[in-house]
Amino acid sequence: MSKKLVVVLSAAVLMAACGNSGETKPADTKDTTSSASTPATAAPSTAASDKGLELIGASDCTTCHRLNKESSGATIGPAYSEVAAKYAPAADTTIDRLVKKVISGGSGIWGTIPMTPHPALKAEDVKTMVAYIMTLKK
């Protein structure tokens, strides 16, 4: 009986952490991104950056990523500020490549743990998210 309970609970936790199932989370992500506590590294507020941050908050991105390396919480993938440091300023071809990477998933660039694919996200929304992330270069 206890083995079944452990398996069921483990599966539930895994689905809650990794599953998006098409649902959207509320855009209030101040606790997970720590943008309020890190004004020095946050991007200047514009309509485009606000939309990018809102889209990130509505997706499952913050399950694995943080705004910056110093943000609290465990991370699986790189912090957005690390991505920006590697790719910004990004040419349009780099932005398009990153959009495809987010949608199709992949591994190898940031380690051996693969990023899960996000085929339900619209390419235009992902492009807005990536453009926001590029503004985080220190």
PDB file of N, CA and C in Angstrom, residues 57-123:
ATOM      1  N   GLY A  57       5.388  34.723 -16.873  1.00  0.00           N
ATOM      2  CA  GLY A  57       4.645  34.391 -15.663  1.00  0.00           C
ATOM      3  C   GLY A  57       3.457  33.491 -15.919  1.00  0.00           C
ATOM      4  N   ALA A  58       2.867  33.592 -17.110  1.00  0.00           N
ATOM      5  CA  ALA A  58       1.707  32.781 -17.443  1.00  0.00           C
ATOM      6  C   ALA A  58       2.093  31.387 -17.941  1.00  0.00           C
ATOM      7  N   SER A  59       3.371  31.172 -18.202  1.00  0.00           N
ATOM      8  CA  SER A  59       3.823  29.861 -18.672  1.00  0.00           C
ATOM      9  C   SER A  59       4.469  29.099 -17.512  1.00  0.00           C
ATOM     10  N   ASP A  60       5.071  27.985 -17.829  1.00  0.00           N
ATOM     11  CA  ASP A  60       5.741  27.196 -16.785  1.00  0.00           C
ATOM     12  C   ASP A  60       7.245  27.464 -16.727  1.00  0.00           C
ATOM     13  N   CYS A  61       7.699  28.548 -17.328  1.00  0.00           N
ATOM     14  CA  CYS A  61       9.135  28.850 -17.415  1.00  0.00           C
ATOM     15  C   CYS A  61       9.819  28.948 -16.052  1.00  0.00           C
ATOM     16  N   THR A  62       9.133  29.557 -15.086  1.00  0.00           N
ATOM     17  CA  THR A  62       9.764  29.781 -13.787  1.00  0.00           C
ATOM     18  C   THR A  62       9.868  28.512 -12.952  1.00  0.00           C
ATOM     19  N   THR A  63       9.372  27.400 -13.480  1.00  0.00           N
ATOM     20  CA  THR A  63       9.597  26.117 -12.815  1.00  0.00           C
ATOM     21  C   THR A  63      11.083  25.781 -12.846  1.00  0.00           C
ATOM     22  N   CYS A  64      11.743  26.150 -13.942  1.00  0.00           N
ATOM     23  CA  CYS A  64      13.152  25.809 -14.128  1.00  0.00           C
ATOM     24  C   CYS A  64      14.095  27.012 -14.158  1.00  0.00           C
ATOM     25  N   HIS A  65      13.585  28.184 -14.462  1.00  0.00           N
ATOM     26  CA  HIS A  65      14.428  29.369 -14.634  1.00  0.00           C
ATOM     27  C   HIS A  65      14.082  30.448 -13.616  1.00  0.00           C
ATOM     28  N   ARG A  66      15.062  31.295 -13.323  1.00  0.00           N
ATOM     29  CA  ARG A  66      14.891  32.464 -12.458  1.00  0.00           C
ATOM     30  C   ARG A  66      15.288  33.707 -13.238  1.00  0.00           C
ATOM     31  N   LEU A  67      14.909  34.861 -12.729  1.00  0.00           N
ATOM     32  CA  LEU A  67      15.245  36.116 -13.382  1.00  0.00           C
ATOM     33  C   LEU A  67      16.752  36.317 -13.423  1.00  0.00           C
ATOM     34  N   ASN A  68      17.397  36.105 -12.295  1.00  0.00           N
ATOM     35  CA  ASN A  68      18.855  36.213 -12.239  1.00  0.00           C
ATOM     36  C   ASN A  68      19.401  35.146 -11.317  1.00  0.00           C
ATOM     37  N   LYS A  69      20.680  34.934 -11.389  1.00  0.00           N
ATOM     38  CA  LYS A  69      21.325  33.853 -10.654  1.00  0.00           C
ATOM     39  C   LYS A  69      21.155  33.994  -9.146  1.00  0.00           C
ATOM     40  N   GLU A  70      21.062  35.239  -8.671  1.00  0.00           N
ATOM     41  CA  GLU A  70      20.963  35.487  -7.245  1.00  0.00           C
ATOM     42  C   GLU A  70      19.553  35.280  -6.698  1.00  0.00           C
ATOM     43  N   SER A  71      18.553  35.109  -7.552  1.00  0.00           N
ATOM     44  CA  SER A  71      17.176  34.914  -7.105  1.00  0.00           C
ATOM     45  C   SER A  71      17.063  33.646  -6.285  1.00  0.00           C
ATOM     46  N   SER A  72      16.161  33.672  -5.338  1.00  0.00           N
ATOM     47  CA  SER A  72      15.989  32.510  -4.467  1.00  0.00           C
ATOM     48  C   SER A  72      15.325  31.363  -5.219  1.00  0.00           C
ATOM     49  N   GLY A  73      15.545  30.172  -4.727  1.00  0.00           N
ATOM     50  CA  GLY A  73      14.934  28.982  -5.302  1.00  0.00           C
ATOM     51  C   GLY A  73      15.900  28.181  -6.151  1.00  0.00           C
ATOM     52  N   ALA A  74      15.632  26.898  -6.231  1.00  0.00           N
ATOM     53  CA  ALA A  74      16.464  26.011  -7.036  1.00  0.00           C
ATOM     54  C   ALA A  74      16.166  26.232  -8.510  1.00  0.00           C
ATOM     55  N   THR A  75      17.183  26.049  -9.336  1.00  0.00           N
ATOM     56  CA  THR A  75      16.979  26.171 -10.771  1.00  0.00           C
ATOM     57  C   THR A  75      17.511  24.939 -11.473  1.00  0.00           C
ATOM     58  N   ILE A  76      16.869  24.623 -12.552  1.00  0.00           N
ATOM     59  CA  ILE A  76      17.319  23.520 -13.391  1.00  0.00           C
ATOM     60  C   ILE A  76      18.041  24.092 -14.603  1.00  0.00           C
ATOM     61  N   GLY A  77      17.448  25.129 -15.168  1.00  0.00           N
ATOM     62  CA  GLY A  77      18.025  25.783 -16.331  1.00  0.00           C
ATOM     63  C   GLY A  77      18.746  27.058 -15.937  1.00  0.00           C
ATOM     64  N   PRO A  78      19.353  27.707 -16.910  1.00  0.00           N
ATOM     65  CA  PRO A  78      20.091  28.938 -16.615  1.00  0.00           C
ATOM     66  C   PRO A  78      19.148  30.078 -16.242  1.00  0.00           C
ATOM     67  N   ALA A  79      19.662  31.009 -15.457  1.00  0.00           N
ATOM     68  CA  ALA A  79      18.900  32.221 -15.156  1.00  0.00           C
ATOM     69  C   ALA A  79      18.773  33.047 -16.428  1.00  0.00           C
ATOM     70  N   TYR A  80      17.706  33.815 -16.533  1.00  0.00           N
ATOM     71  CA  TYR A  80      17.502  34.637 -17.725  1.00  0.00           C
ATOM     72  C   TYR A  80      18.651  35.616 -17.930  1.00  0.00           C
ATOM     73  N   SER A  81      19.215  36.144 -16.843  1.00  0.00           N
ATOM     74  CA  SER A  81      20.338  37.080 -16.984  1.00  0.00           C
ATOM     75  C   SER A  81      21.558  36.384 -17.586  1.00  0.00           C
ATOM     76  N   GLU A  82      21.733  35.085 -17.317  1.00  0.00           N
ATOM     77  CA  GLU A  82      22.833  34.329 -17.920  1.00  0.00           C
ATOM     78  C   GLU A  82      22.594  34.126 -19.416  1.00  0.00           C
ATOM     79  N   VAL A  83      21.345  33.864 -19.778  1.00  0.00           N
ATOM     80  CA  VAL A  83      21.001  33.710 -21.197  1.00  0.00           C
ATOM     81  C   VAL A  83      21.267  35.025 -21.929  1.00  0.00           C
ATOM     82  N   ALA A  84      20.847  36.128 -21.312  1.00  0.00           N
ATOM     83  CA  ALA A  84      21.068  37.442 -21.928  1.00  0.00           C
ATOM     84  C   ALA A  84      22.556  37.740 -22.069  1.00  0.00           C
ATOM     85  N   ALA A  85      23.331  37.389 -21.042  1.00  0.00           N
ATOM     86  CA  ALA A  85      24.776  37.640 -21.104  1.00  0.00           C
ATOM     87  C   ALA A  85      25.426  36.855 -22.242  1.00  0.00           C
ATOM     88  N   LYS A  86      24.903  35.673 -22.527  1.00  0.00           N
ATOM     89  CA  LYS A  86      25.487  34.842 -23.582  1.00  0.00           C
ATOM     90  C   LYS A  86      25.076  35.311 -24.980  1.00  0.00           C
ATOM     91  N   TYR A  87      23.827  35.739 -25.140  1.00  0.00           N
ATOM     92  CA  TYR A  87      23.300  35.997 -26.479  1.00  0.00           C
ATOM     93  C   TYR A  87      23.068  37.472 -26.826  1.00  0.00           C
ATOM     94  N   ALA A  88      22.917  38.362 -25.857  1.00  0.00           N
ATOM     95  CA  ALA A  88      22.603  39.766 -26.160  1.00  0.00           C
ATOM     96  C   ALA A  88      23.871  40.537 -26.474  1.00  0.00           C
ATOM     97  N   PRO A  89      23.877  41.490 -27.361  1.00  0.00           N
ATOM     98  CA  PRO A  89      22.747  41.835 -28.226  1.00  0.00           C
ATOM     99  C   PRO A  89      22.578  40.756 -29.297  1.00  0.00           C
ATOM    100  N   ALA A  90      21.357  40.339 -29.486  1.00  0.00           N
ATOM    101  CA  ALA A  90      21.085  39.203 -30.363  1.00  0.00           C
ATOM    102  C   ALA A  90      20.592  39.660 -31.722  1.00  0.00           C
ATOM    103  N   ALA A  91      21.143  39.062 -32.745  1.00  0.00           N
ATOM    104  CA  ALA A  91      20.659  39.295 -34.107  1.00  0.00           C
ATOM    105  C   ALA A  91      19.313  38.601 -34.260  1.00  0.00           C
ATOM    106  N   ASP A  92      18.556  39.004 -35.278  1.00  0.00           N
ATOM    107  CA  ASP A  92      17.254  38.394 -35.517  1.00  0.00           C
ATOM    108  C   ASP A  92      17.356  36.885 -35.694  1.00  0.00           C
ATOM    109  N   THR A  93      18.436  36.408 -36.334  1.00  0.00           N
ATOM    110  CA  THR A  93      18.597  34.969 -36.530  1.00  0.00           C
ATOM    111  C   THR A  93      18.792  34.253 -35.196  1.00  0.00           C
ATOM    112  N   THR A  94      19.476  34.898 -34.259  1.00  0.00           N
ATOM    113  CA  THR A  94      19.661  34.301 -32.931  1.00  0.00           C
ATOM    114  C   THR A  94      18.340  34.256 -32.183  1.00  0.00           C
ATOM    115  N   ILE A  95      17.576  35.328 -32.272  1.00  0.00           N
ATOM    116  CA  ILE A  95      16.252  35.361 -31.635  1.00  0.00           C
ATOM    117  C   ILE A  95      15.387  34.246 -32.198  1.00  0.00           C
ATOM    118  N   ASP A  96      15.366  34.103 -33.516  1.00  0.00           N
ATOM    119  CA  ASP A  96      14.563  33.051 -34.148  1.00  0.00           C
ATOM    120  C   ASP A  96      15.020  31.662 -33.708  1.00  0.00           C
ATOM    121  N   ARG A  97      16.339  31.477 -33.583  1.00  0.00           N
ATOM    122  CA  ARG A  97      16.871  30.179 -33.139  1.00  0.00           C
ATOM    123  C   ARG A  97      16.443  29.891 -31.697  1.00  0.00           C
ATOM    124  N   LEU A  98      16.476  30.909 -30.839  1.00  0.00           N
ATOM    125  CA  LEU A  98      16.061  30.723 -29.441  1.00  0.00           C
ATOM    126  C   LEU A  98      14.561  30.452 -29.339  1.00  0.00           C
ATOM    127  N   VAL A  99      13.769  31.098 -30.179  1.00  0.00           N
ATOM    128  CA  VAL A  99      12.324  30.846 -30.202  1.00  0.00           C
ATOM    129  C   VAL A  99      12.069  29.386 -30.552  1.00  0.00           C
ATOM    130  N   LYS A 100      12.757  28.895 -31.578  1.00  0.00           N
ATOM    131  CA  LYS A 100      12.602  27.487 -31.966  1.00  0.00           C
ATOM    132  C   LYS A 100      13.045  26.549 -30.851  1.00  0.00           C
ATOM    133  N   LYS A 101      14.110  26.918 -30.137  1.00  0.00           N
ATOM    134  CA  LYS A 101      14.623  26.090 -29.047  1.00  0.00           C
ATOM    135  C   LYS A 101      13.610  26.003 -27.908  1.00  0.00           C
ATOM    136  N   VAL A 102      12.965  27.114 -27.576  1.00  0.00           N
ATOM    137  CA  VAL A 102      11.955  27.102 -26.519  1.00  0.00           C
ATOM    138  C   VAL A 102      10.777  26.230 -26.929  1.00  0.00           C
ATOM    139  N   ILE A 103      10.335  26.348 -28.161  1.00  0.00           N
ATOM    140  CA  ILE A 103       9.167  25.596 -28.618  1.00  0.00           C
ATOM    141  C   ILE A 103       9.477  24.111 -28.769  1.00  0.00           C
ATOM    142  N   SER A 104      10.659  23.772 -29.303  1.00  0.00           N
ATOM    143  CA  SER A 104      10.977  22.364 -29.563  1.00  0.00           C
ATOM    144  C   SER A 104      11.738  21.690 -28.430  1.00  0.00           C
ATOM    145  N   GLY A 105      12.300  22.476 -27.500  1.00  0.00           N
ATOM    146  CA  GLY A 105      13.087  21.895 -26.406  1.00  0.00           C
ATOM    147  C   GLY A 105      14.487  21.564 -26.881  1.00  0.00           C
ATOM    148  N   GLY A 106      15.267  20.953 -26.014  1.00  0.00           N
ATOM    149  CA  GLY A 106      16.612  20.562 -26.404  1.00  0.00           C
ATOM    150  C   GLY A 106      17.556  20.536 -25.226  1.00  0.00           C
ATOM    151  N   SER A 107      18.791  20.152 -25.496  1.00  0.00           N
ATOM    152  CA  SER A 107      19.812  20.103 -24.447  1.00  0.00           C
ATOM    153  C   SER A 107      21.177  20.289 -25.075  1.00  0.00           C
ATOM    154  N   GLY A 108      22.179  20.410 -24.216  1.00  0.00           N
ATOM    155  CA  GLY A 108      23.543  20.476 -24.691  1.00  0.00           C
ATOM    156  C   GLY A 108      24.193  21.828 -24.546  1.00  0.00           C
ATOM    157  N   ILE A 109      23.433  22.900 -24.629  1.00  0.00           N
ATOM    158  CA  ILE A 109      24.011  24.232 -24.530  1.00  0.00           C
ATOM    159  C   ILE A 109      24.311  24.590 -23.074  1.00  0.00           C
ATOM    160  N   TRP A 110      23.392  24.279 -22.174  1.00  0.00           N
ATOM    161  CA  TRP A 110      23.518  24.661 -20.763  1.00  0.00           C
ATOM    162  C   TRP A 110      23.710  23.454 -19.847  1.00  0.00           C
ATOM    163  N   GLY A 111      24.023  22.318 -20.399  1.00  0.00           N
ATOM    164  CA  GLY A 111      24.214  21.124 -19.585  1.00  0.00           C
ATOM    165  C   GLY A 111      23.476  19.941 -20.173  1.00  0.00           C
ATOM    166  N   THR A 112      23.409  18.874 -19.405  1.00  0.00           N
ATOM    167  CA  THR A 112      22.829  17.638 -19.924  1.00  0.00           C
ATOM    168  C   THR A 112      21.333  17.515 -19.692  1.00  0.00           C
ATOM    169  N   ILE A 113      20.763  18.301 -18.786  1.00  0.00           N
ATOM    170  CA  ILE A 113      19.329  18.205 -18.515  1.00  0.00           C
ATOM    171  C   ILE A 113      18.589  18.931 -19.634  1.00  0.00           C
ATOM    172  N   PRO A 114      17.717  18.222 -20.347  1.00  0.00           N
ATOM    173  CA  PRO A 114      17.036  18.854 -21.483  1.00  0.00           C
ATOM    174  C   PRO A 114      15.942  19.823 -21.038  1.00  0.00           C
ATOM    175  N   MET A 115      15.735  20.849 -21.845  1.00  0.00           N
ATOM    176  CA  MET A 115      14.595  21.736 -21.641  1.00  0.00           C
ATOM    177  C   MET A 115      13.408  21.069 -22.311  1.00  0.00           C
ATOM    178  N   THR A 116      12.309  21.008 -21.590  1.00  0.00           N
ATOM    179  CA  THR A 116      11.119  20.379 -22.153  1.00  0.00           C
ATOM    180  C   THR A 116      10.565  21.237 -23.283  1.00  0.00           C
ATOM    181  N   PRO A 117       9.999  20.613 -24.302  1.00  0.00           N
ATOM    182  CA  PRO A 117       9.405  21.386 -25.394  1.00  0.00           C
ATOM    183  C   PRO A 117       8.129  22.098 -24.935  1.00  0.00           C
ATOM    184  N   HIS A 118       7.816  23.190 -25.585  1.00  0.00           N
ATOM    185  CA  HIS A 118       6.619  23.972 -25.278  1.00  0.00           C
ATOM    186  C   HIS A 118       5.835  24.231 -26.561  1.00  0.00           C
ATOM    187  N   PRO A 119       5.315  23.171 -27.200  1.00  0.00           N
ATOM    188  CA  PRO A 119       4.654  23.333 -28.497  1.00  0.00           C
ATOM    189  C   PRO A 119       3.349  24.115 -28.426  1.00  0.00           C
ATOM    190  N   ALA A 120       2.764  24.265 -27.251  1.00  0.00           N
ATOM    191  CA  ALA A 120       1.506  25.002 -27.130  1.00  0.00           C
ATOM    192  C   ALA A 120       1.716  26.513 -27.169  1.00  0.00           C
ATOM    193  N   LEU A 121       2.956  26.969 -26.982  1.00  0.00           N
ATOM    194  CA  LEU A 121       3.223  28.404 -27.005  1.00  0.00           C
ATOM    195  C   LEU A 121       3.280  28.906 -28.442  1.00  0.00           C
ATOM    196  N   LYS A 122       2.717  30.091 -28.670  1.00  0.00           N
ATOM    197  CA  LYS A 122       2.764  30.708 -29.996  1.00  0.00           C
ATOM    198  C   LYS A 122       4.143  31.310 -30.223  1.00  0.00           C
ATOM    199  N   ALA A 123       4.644  31.175 -31.438  1.00  0.00           N
ATOM    200  CA  ALA A 123       5.983  31.676 -31.773  1.00  0.00           C
ATOM    201  C   ALA A 123       6.100  33.172 -31.490  1.00  0.00           C
TER     202      ALA A 123
END
